[in-house]
Short mmCIF file of C-alpha atoms (C1' of nucleotides) in Angstrom, two decimals:
data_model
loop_
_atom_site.label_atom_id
_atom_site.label_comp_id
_atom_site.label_asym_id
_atom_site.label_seq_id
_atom_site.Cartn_x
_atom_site.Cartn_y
_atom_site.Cartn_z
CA UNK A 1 -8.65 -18.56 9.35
CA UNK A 2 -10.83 -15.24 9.24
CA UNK A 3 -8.84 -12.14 7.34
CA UNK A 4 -6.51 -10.09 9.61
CA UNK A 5 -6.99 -6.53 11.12
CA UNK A 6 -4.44 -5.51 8.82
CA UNK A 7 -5.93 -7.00 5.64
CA UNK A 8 -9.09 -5.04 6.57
CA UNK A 9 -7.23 -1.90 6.84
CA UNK A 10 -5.66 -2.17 3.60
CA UNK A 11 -8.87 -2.91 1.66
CA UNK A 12 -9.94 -0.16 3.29
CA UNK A 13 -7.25 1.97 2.21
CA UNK A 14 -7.97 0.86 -0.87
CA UNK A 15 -11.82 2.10 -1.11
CA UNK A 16 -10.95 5.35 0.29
CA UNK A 17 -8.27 5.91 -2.46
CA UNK A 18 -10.91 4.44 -5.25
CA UNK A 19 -13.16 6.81 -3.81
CA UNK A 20 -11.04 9.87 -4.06
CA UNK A 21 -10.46 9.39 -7.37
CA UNK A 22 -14.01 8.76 -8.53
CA UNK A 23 -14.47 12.21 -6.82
CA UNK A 24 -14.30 14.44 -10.42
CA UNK A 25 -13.58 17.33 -8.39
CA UNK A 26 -11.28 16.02 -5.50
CA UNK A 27 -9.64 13.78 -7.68
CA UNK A 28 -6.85 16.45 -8.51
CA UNK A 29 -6.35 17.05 -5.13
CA UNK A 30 -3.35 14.97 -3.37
CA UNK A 31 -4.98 12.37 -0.82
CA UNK A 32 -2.46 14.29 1.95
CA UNK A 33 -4.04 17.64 1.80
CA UNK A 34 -7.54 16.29 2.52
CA UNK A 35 -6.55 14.68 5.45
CA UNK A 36 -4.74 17.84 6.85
CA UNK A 37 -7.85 19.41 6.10
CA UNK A 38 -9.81 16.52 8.06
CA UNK A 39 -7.77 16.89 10.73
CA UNK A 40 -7.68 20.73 11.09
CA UNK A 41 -11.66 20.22 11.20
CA UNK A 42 -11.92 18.19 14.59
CA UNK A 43 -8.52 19.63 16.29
CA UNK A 44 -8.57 21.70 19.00
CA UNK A 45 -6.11 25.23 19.26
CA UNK A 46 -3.22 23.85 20.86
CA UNK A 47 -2.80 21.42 17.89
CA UNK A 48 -3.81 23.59 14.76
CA UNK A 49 -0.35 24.28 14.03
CA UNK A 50 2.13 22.69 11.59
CA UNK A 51 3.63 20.73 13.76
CA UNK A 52 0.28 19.38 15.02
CA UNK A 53 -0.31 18.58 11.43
CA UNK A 54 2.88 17.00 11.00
CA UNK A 55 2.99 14.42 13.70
CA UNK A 56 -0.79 13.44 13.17
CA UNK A 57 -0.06 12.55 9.73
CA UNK A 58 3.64 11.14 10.30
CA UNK A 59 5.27 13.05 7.69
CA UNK A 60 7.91 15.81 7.80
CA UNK A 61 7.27 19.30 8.68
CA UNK A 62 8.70 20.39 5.14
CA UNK A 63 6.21 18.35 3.37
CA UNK A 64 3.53 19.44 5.54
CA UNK A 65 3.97 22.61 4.85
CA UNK A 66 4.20 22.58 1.29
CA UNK A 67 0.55 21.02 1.86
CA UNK A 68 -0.38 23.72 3.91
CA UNK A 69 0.07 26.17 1.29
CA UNK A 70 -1.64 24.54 -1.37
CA UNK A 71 -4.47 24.40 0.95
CA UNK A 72 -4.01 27.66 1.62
CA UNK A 73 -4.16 28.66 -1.88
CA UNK A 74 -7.20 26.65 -2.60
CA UNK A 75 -8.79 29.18 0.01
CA UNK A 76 -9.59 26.20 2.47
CA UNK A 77 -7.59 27.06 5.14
CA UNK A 78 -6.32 30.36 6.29
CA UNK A 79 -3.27 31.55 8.57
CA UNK A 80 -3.56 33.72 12.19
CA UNK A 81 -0.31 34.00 13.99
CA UNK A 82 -0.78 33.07 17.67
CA UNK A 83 -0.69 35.84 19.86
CA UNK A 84 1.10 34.80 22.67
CA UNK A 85 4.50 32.78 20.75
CA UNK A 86 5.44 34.74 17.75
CA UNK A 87 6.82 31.48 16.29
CA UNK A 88 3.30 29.94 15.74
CA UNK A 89 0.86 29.85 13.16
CA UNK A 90 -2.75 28.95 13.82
CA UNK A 91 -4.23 27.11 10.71
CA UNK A 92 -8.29 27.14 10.47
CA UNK A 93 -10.96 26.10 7.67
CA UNK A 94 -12.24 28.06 6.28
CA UNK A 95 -16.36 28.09 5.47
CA UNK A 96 -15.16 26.45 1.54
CA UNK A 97 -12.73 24.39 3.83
CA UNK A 98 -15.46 23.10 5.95
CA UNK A 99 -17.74 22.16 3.08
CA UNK A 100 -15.33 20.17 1.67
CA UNK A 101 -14.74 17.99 4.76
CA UNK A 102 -18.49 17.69 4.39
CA UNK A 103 -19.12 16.28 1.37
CA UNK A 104 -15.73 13.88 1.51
CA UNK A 105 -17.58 10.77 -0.31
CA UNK A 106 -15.38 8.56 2.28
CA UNK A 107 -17.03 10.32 5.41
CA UNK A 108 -20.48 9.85 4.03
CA UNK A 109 -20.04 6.06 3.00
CA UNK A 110 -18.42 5.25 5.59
CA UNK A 111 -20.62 7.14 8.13
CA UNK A 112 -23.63 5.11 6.17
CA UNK A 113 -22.20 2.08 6.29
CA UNK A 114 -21.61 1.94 10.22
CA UNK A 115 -25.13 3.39 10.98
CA UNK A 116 -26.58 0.51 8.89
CA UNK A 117 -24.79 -1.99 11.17
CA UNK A 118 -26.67 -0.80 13.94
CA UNK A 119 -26.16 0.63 17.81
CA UNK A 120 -24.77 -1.74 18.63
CA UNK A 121 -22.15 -3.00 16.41
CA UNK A 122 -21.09 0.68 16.07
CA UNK A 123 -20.42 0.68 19.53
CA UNK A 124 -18.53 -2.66 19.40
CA UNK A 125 -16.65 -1.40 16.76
CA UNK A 126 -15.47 1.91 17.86
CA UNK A 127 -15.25 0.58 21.46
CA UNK A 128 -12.75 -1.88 20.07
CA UNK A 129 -10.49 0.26 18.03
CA UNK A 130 -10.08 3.03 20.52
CA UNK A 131 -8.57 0.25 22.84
CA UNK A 132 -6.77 -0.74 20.22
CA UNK A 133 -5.66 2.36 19.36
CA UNK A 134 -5.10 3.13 23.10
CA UNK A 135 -2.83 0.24 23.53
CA UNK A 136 -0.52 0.69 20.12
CA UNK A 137 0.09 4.59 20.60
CA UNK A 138 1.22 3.93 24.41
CA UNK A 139 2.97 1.07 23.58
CA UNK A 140 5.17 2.80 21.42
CA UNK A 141 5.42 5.88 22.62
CA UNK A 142 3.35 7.65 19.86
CA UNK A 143 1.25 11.00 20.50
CA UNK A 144 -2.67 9.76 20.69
CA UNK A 145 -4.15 12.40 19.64
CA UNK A 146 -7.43 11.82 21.77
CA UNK A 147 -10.03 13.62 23.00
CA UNK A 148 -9.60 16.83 25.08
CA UNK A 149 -12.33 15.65 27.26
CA UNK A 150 -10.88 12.20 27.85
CA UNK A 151 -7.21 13.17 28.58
CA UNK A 152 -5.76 12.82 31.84
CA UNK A 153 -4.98 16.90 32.10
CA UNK A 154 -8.57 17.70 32.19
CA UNK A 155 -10.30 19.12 34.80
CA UNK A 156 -13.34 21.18 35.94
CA UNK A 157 -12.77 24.67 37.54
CA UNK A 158 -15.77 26.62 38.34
CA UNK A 159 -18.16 24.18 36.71
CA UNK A 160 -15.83 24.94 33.05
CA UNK A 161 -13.83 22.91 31.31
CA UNK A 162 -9.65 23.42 32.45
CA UNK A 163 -6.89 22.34 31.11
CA UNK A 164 -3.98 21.41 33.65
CA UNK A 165 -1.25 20.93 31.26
CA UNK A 166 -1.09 24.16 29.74
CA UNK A 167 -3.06 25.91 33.14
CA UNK A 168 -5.48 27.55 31.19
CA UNK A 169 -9.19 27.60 30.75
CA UNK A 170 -10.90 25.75 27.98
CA UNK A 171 -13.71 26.13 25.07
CA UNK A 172 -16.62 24.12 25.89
CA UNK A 173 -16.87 23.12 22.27
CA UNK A 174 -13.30 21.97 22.33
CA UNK A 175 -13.63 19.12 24.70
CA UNK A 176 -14.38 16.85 21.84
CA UNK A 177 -11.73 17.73 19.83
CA UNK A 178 -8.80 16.37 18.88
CA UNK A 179 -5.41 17.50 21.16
CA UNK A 180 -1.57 16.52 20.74
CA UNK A 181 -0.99 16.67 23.71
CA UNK A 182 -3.79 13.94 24.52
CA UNK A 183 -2.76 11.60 27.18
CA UNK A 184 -4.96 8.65 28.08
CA UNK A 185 -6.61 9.18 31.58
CA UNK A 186 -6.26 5.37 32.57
CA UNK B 1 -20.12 12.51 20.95
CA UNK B 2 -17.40 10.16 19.94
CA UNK B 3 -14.76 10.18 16.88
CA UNK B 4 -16.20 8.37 13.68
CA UNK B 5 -14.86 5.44 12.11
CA UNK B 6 -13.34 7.53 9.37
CA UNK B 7 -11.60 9.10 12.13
CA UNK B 8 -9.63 5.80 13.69
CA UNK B 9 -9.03 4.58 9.78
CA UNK B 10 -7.29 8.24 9.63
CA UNK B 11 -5.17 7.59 12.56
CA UNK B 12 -4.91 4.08 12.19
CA UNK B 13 -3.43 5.48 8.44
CA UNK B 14 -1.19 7.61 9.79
CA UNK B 15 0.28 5.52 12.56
CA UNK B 16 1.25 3.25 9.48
CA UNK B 17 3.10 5.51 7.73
CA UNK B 18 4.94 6.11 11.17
CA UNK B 19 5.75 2.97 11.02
CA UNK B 20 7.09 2.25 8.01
CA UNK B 21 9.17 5.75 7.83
CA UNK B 22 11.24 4.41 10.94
CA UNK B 23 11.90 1.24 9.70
CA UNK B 24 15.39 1.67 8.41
CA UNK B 25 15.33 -0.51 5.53
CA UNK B 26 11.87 -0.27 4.20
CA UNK B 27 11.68 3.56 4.55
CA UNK B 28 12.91 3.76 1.40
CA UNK B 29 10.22 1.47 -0.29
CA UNK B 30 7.29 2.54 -1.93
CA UNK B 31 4.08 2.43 0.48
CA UNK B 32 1.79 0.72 -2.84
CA UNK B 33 4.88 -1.88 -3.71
CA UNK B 34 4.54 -3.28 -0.23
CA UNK B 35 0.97 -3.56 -0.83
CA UNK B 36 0.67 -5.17 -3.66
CA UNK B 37 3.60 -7.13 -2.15
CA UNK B 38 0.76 -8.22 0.64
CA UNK B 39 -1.66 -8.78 -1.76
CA UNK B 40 0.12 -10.81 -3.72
CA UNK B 41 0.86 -12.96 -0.78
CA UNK B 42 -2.84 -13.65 -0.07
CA UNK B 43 -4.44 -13.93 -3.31
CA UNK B 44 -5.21 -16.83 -5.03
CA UNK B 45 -4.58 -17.99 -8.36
CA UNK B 46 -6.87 -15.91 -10.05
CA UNK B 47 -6.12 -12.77 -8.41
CA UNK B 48 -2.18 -12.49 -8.67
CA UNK B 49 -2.08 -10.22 -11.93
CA UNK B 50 -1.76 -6.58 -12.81
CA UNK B 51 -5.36 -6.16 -13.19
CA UNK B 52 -5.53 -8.20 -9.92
CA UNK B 53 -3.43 -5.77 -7.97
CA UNK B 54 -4.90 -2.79 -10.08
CA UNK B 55 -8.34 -3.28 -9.15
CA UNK B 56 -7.52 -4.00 -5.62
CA UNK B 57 -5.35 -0.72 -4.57
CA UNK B 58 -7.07 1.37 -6.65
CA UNK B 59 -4.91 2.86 -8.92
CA UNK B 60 -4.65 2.64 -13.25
CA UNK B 61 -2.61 -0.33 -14.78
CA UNK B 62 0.05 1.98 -15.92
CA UNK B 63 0.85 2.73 -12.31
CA UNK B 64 0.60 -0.84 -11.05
CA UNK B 65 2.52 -2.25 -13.92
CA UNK B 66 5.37 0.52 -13.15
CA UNK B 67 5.17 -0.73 -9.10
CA UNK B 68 5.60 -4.23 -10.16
CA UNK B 69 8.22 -3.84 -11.96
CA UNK B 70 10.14 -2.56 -9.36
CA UNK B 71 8.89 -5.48 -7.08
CA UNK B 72 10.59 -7.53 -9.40
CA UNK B 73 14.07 -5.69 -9.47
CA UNK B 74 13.72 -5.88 -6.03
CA UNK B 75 13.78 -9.79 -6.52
CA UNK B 76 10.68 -9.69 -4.18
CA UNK B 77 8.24 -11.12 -6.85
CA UNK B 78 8.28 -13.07 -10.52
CA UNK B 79 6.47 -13.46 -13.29
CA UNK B 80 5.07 -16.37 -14.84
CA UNK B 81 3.02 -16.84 -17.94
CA UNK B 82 -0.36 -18.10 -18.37
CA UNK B 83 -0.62 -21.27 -19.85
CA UNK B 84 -4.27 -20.64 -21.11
CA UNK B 85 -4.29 -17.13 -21.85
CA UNK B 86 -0.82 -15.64 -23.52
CA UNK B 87 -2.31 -12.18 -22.76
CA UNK B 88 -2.06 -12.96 -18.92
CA UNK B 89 1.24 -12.95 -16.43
CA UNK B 90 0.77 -14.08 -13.10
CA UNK B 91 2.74 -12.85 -10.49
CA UNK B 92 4.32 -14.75 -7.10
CA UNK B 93 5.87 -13.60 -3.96
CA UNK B 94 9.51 -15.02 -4.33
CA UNK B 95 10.74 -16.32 -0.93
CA UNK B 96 12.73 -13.26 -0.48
CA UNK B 97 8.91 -11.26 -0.55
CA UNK B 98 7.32 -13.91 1.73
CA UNK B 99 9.81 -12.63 4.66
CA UNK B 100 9.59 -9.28 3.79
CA UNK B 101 6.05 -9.81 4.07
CA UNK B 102 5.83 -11.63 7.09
CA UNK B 103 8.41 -9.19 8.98
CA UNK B 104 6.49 -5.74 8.12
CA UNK B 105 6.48 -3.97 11.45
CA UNK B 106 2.96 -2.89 11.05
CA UNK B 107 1.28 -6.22 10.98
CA UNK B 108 3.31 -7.19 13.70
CA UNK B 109 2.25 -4.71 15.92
CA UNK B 110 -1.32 -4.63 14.77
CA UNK B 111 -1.74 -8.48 15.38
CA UNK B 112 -0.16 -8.10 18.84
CA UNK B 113 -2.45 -4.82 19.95
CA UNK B 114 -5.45 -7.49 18.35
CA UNK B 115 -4.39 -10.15 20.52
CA UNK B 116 -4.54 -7.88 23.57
CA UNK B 117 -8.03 -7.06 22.98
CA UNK B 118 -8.62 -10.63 23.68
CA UNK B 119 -10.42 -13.17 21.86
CA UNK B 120 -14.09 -12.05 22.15
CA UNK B 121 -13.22 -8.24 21.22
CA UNK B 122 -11.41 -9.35 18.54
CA UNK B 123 -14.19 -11.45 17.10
CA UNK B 124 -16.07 -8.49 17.09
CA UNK B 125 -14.20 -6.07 15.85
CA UNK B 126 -13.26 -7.97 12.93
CA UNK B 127 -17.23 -9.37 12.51
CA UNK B 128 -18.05 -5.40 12.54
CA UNK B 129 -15.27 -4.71 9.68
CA UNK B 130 -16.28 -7.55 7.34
CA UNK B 131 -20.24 -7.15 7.66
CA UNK B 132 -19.24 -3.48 7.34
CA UNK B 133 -16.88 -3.87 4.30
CA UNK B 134 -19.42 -5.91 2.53
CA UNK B 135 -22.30 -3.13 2.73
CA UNK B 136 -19.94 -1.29 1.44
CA UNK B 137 -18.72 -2.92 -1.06
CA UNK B 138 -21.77 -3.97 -2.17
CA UNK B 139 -23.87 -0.90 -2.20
CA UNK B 140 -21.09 0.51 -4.07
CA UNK B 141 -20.90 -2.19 -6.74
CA UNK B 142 -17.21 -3.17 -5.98
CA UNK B 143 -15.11 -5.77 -6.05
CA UNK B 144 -14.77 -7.52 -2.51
CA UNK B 145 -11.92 -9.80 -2.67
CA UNK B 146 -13.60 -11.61 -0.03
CA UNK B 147 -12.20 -15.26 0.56
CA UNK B 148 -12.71 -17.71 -1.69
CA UNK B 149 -14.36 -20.05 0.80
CA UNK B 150 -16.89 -17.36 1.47
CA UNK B 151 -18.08 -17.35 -2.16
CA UNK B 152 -21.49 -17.71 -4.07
CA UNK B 153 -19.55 -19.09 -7.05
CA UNK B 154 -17.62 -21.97 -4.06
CA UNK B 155 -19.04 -25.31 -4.67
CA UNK B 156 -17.97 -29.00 -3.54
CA UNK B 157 -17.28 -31.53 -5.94
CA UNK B 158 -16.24 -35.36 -4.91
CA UNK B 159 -15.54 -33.74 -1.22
CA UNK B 160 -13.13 -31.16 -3.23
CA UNK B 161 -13.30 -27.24 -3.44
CA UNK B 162 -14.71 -26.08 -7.31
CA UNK B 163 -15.54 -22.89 -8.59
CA UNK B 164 -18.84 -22.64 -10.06
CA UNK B 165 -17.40 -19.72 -11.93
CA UNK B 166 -14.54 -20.78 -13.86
CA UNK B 167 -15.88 -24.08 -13.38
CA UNK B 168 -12.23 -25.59 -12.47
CA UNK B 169 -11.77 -27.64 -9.56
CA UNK B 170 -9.65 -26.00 -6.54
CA UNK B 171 -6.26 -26.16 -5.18
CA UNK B 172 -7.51 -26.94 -1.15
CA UNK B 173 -5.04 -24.28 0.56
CA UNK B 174 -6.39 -21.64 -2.42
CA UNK B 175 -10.25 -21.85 -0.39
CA UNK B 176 -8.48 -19.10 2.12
CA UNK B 177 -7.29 -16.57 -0.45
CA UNK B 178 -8.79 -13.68 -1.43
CA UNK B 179 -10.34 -13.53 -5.25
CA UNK B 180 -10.59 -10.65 -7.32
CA UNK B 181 -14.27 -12.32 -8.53
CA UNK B 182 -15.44 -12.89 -5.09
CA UNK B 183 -18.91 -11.98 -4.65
CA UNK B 184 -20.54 -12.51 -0.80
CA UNK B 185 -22.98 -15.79 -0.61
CA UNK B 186 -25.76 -13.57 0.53
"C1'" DT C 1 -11.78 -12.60 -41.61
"C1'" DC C 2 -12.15 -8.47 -39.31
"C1'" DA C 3 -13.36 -5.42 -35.68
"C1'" DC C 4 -13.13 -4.86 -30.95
"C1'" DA C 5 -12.07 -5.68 -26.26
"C1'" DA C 6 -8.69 -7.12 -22.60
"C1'" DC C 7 -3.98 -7.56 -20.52
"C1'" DG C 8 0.18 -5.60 -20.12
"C1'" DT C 9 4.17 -2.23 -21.14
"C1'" DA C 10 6.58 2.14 -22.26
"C1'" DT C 11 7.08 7.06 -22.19
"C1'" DC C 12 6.41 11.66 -20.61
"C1'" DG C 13 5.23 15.41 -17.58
"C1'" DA C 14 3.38 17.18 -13.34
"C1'" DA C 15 3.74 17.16 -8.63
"C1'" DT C 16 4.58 15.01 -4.21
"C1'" DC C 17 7.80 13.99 -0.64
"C1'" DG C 18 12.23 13.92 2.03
"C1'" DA C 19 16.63 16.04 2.95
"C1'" DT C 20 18.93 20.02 3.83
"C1'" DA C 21 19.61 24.61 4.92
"C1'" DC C 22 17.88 28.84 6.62
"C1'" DT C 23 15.10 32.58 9.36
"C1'" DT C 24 12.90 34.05 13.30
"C1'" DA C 25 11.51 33.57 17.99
"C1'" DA C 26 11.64 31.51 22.57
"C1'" DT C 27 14.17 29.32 26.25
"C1'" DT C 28 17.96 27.86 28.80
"C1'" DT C 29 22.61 28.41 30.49
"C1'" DA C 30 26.54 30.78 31.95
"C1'" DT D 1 22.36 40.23 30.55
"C1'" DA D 2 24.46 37.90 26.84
"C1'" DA D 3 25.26 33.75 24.47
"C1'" DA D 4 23.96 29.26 23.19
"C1'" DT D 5 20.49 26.10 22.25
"C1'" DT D 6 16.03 24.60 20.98
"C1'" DA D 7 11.67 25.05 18.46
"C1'" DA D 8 8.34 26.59 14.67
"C1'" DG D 9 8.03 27.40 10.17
"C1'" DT D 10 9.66 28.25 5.20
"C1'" DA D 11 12.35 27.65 0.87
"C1'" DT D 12 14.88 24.98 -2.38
"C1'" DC D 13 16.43 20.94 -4.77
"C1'" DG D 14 16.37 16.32 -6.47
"C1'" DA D 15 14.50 11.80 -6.68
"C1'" DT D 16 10.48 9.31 -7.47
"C1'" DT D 17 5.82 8.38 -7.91
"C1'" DC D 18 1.57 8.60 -10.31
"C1'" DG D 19 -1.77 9.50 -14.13
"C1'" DA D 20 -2.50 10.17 -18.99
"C1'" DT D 21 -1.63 8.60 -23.31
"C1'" DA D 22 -0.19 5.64 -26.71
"C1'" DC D 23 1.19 1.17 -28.26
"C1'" DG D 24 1.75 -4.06 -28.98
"C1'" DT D 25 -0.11 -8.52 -28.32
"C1'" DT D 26 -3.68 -11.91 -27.59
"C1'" DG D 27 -8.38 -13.41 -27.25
"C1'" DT D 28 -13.38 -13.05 -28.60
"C1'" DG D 29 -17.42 -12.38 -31.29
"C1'" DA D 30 -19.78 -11.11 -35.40
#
DNA sequence: TCACAACGTATCGAATCGATACTTAATTTA
DNA sequence: TAAATTAAGTATCGATTCGATACGTTGTGA
């Protein structure tokens, strides 16, 4: 009997919270508001939002915004209120914001660590949790949070990149991002 | 370009915290005290104190011993001297914990969405993780609370398990857990 | 014998998080 | 068009967690 997925996880968990607080700058800041940051670095504009924030990191929009403001305060992230829906608030690093996500000791260990295992391994690796991945958040119903350029709504028009959920044209540097409104094209 | 592995442990992170806020009865438990609840479930002998669980989640004594402590109002765990060393508790799942344990929604699910990958995915996703987890751990000078089995220090003695470290023989169904003093044959 | 290190506990204060209520804006219904 | 409903976001409050610090006990080494 190997370990379990899940007991991997967890030490993993673990590392990334020894990590953090090893970190004598980041160490005062709450675990919570670096991953909002994280996340606000690889998500795309329909998700950099509150909301977005909120069900990526599967907490309540109260809290979340609480965190929002302390990043906002740190100078990390900043606030522009979407044109079109007055209700919305775009949230984007900032350049201090960015360098931050940067030099996350996590990211670079971790980043390390997979190149040392080789091509492919990495590929094995990723290839196998995305399916994962795929399978949980469709099996229950959860957002997945996937790729713009992998979701089923997109599509070419004119040679660019289109969305066909929201019927709009997209970024070409946002088809790798992040989207909450990802759906698996399979 | 793909997501990184920090990426899917995000997620993967997240998606447990989903988890565990919709589960009606363990909402309102502590994240940590269910991990050091798991821990405590797959740690051997010489693993199952408060330094034990300290070193393994990452966190200061003070926390950990608070945590506990609430474990054991929760009649989930209970303490038990050391005969050797009056300085030392050890702590065991009560049978109470062991179903808690074995009922947590996220392992469930995760070993299920594992299982789907079938068996040759999962062997390598899991083969990525631990080589992975040992660089790691290594390069960083960590603990690894690898399984005993898997140990420099795991000897045979008359056809039984011994630890060349504390140089006491082995309880046979202990050679599976994990061990704070694990360190990786290679 | 004495100093020092290791395991564990207790206390206190800061700060996170969830629950609730509220404001504003958009959308749907009548 | 007006009213009702839904959605995005914020503010406040209270419970609870976590880290820092200090302390007591036991083991170890000089």
């Amino acid at each position: 009997m190997a370990l379990s997925f899940f007991d991997y996880v967890e030490r993993i968990n673990s590392l990334l919270r020894s990590w953090q607080r090893d970190d004598a700058e980041l160490s005062v800041v709450p675990a919570v508001q670096l991953s909002a940051l994280r996340y606000l670095s690889i998500c795309n504009h329909y998700s950099d939002t509150v909301m977005g924030v909120t069900d990526y990191l599967g907490l309540t929009k109260g809290t979340v915004s609480q965190s929002l403001k302390a990043l906002e305060e740190r100078q990390w992230i900043y606030k522009e209120p979407d044109l079109q829906d007055k209700r919305i608030v775009h949230l984007k690093p900032t350049a201090a914001g960015l360098a931050v996500v940067q030099q996350l000791v996590a990211v670079q260990v971790l980043q390390q660590a997979v190149q040392q295992l080789g091509p492919e391994l990495e590929q094995q690796l990723t290839g196998a949790l995305h399916q994962l991945l795929s399978q949980v958040q469709q099996q229950q119903q959860r957002k997945s949070f996937g790729q713009c350029k992998s979701c089923r709504f997109h599509q070419q028009q004119d040679g660019l990149p289109f969305c066909g959920l929201t019927q709009q044209p997209l970024p070409v540097a946002s088809t790798e991002l992040i989207c909450r409104e990802h759906q698996d094209a399979a």
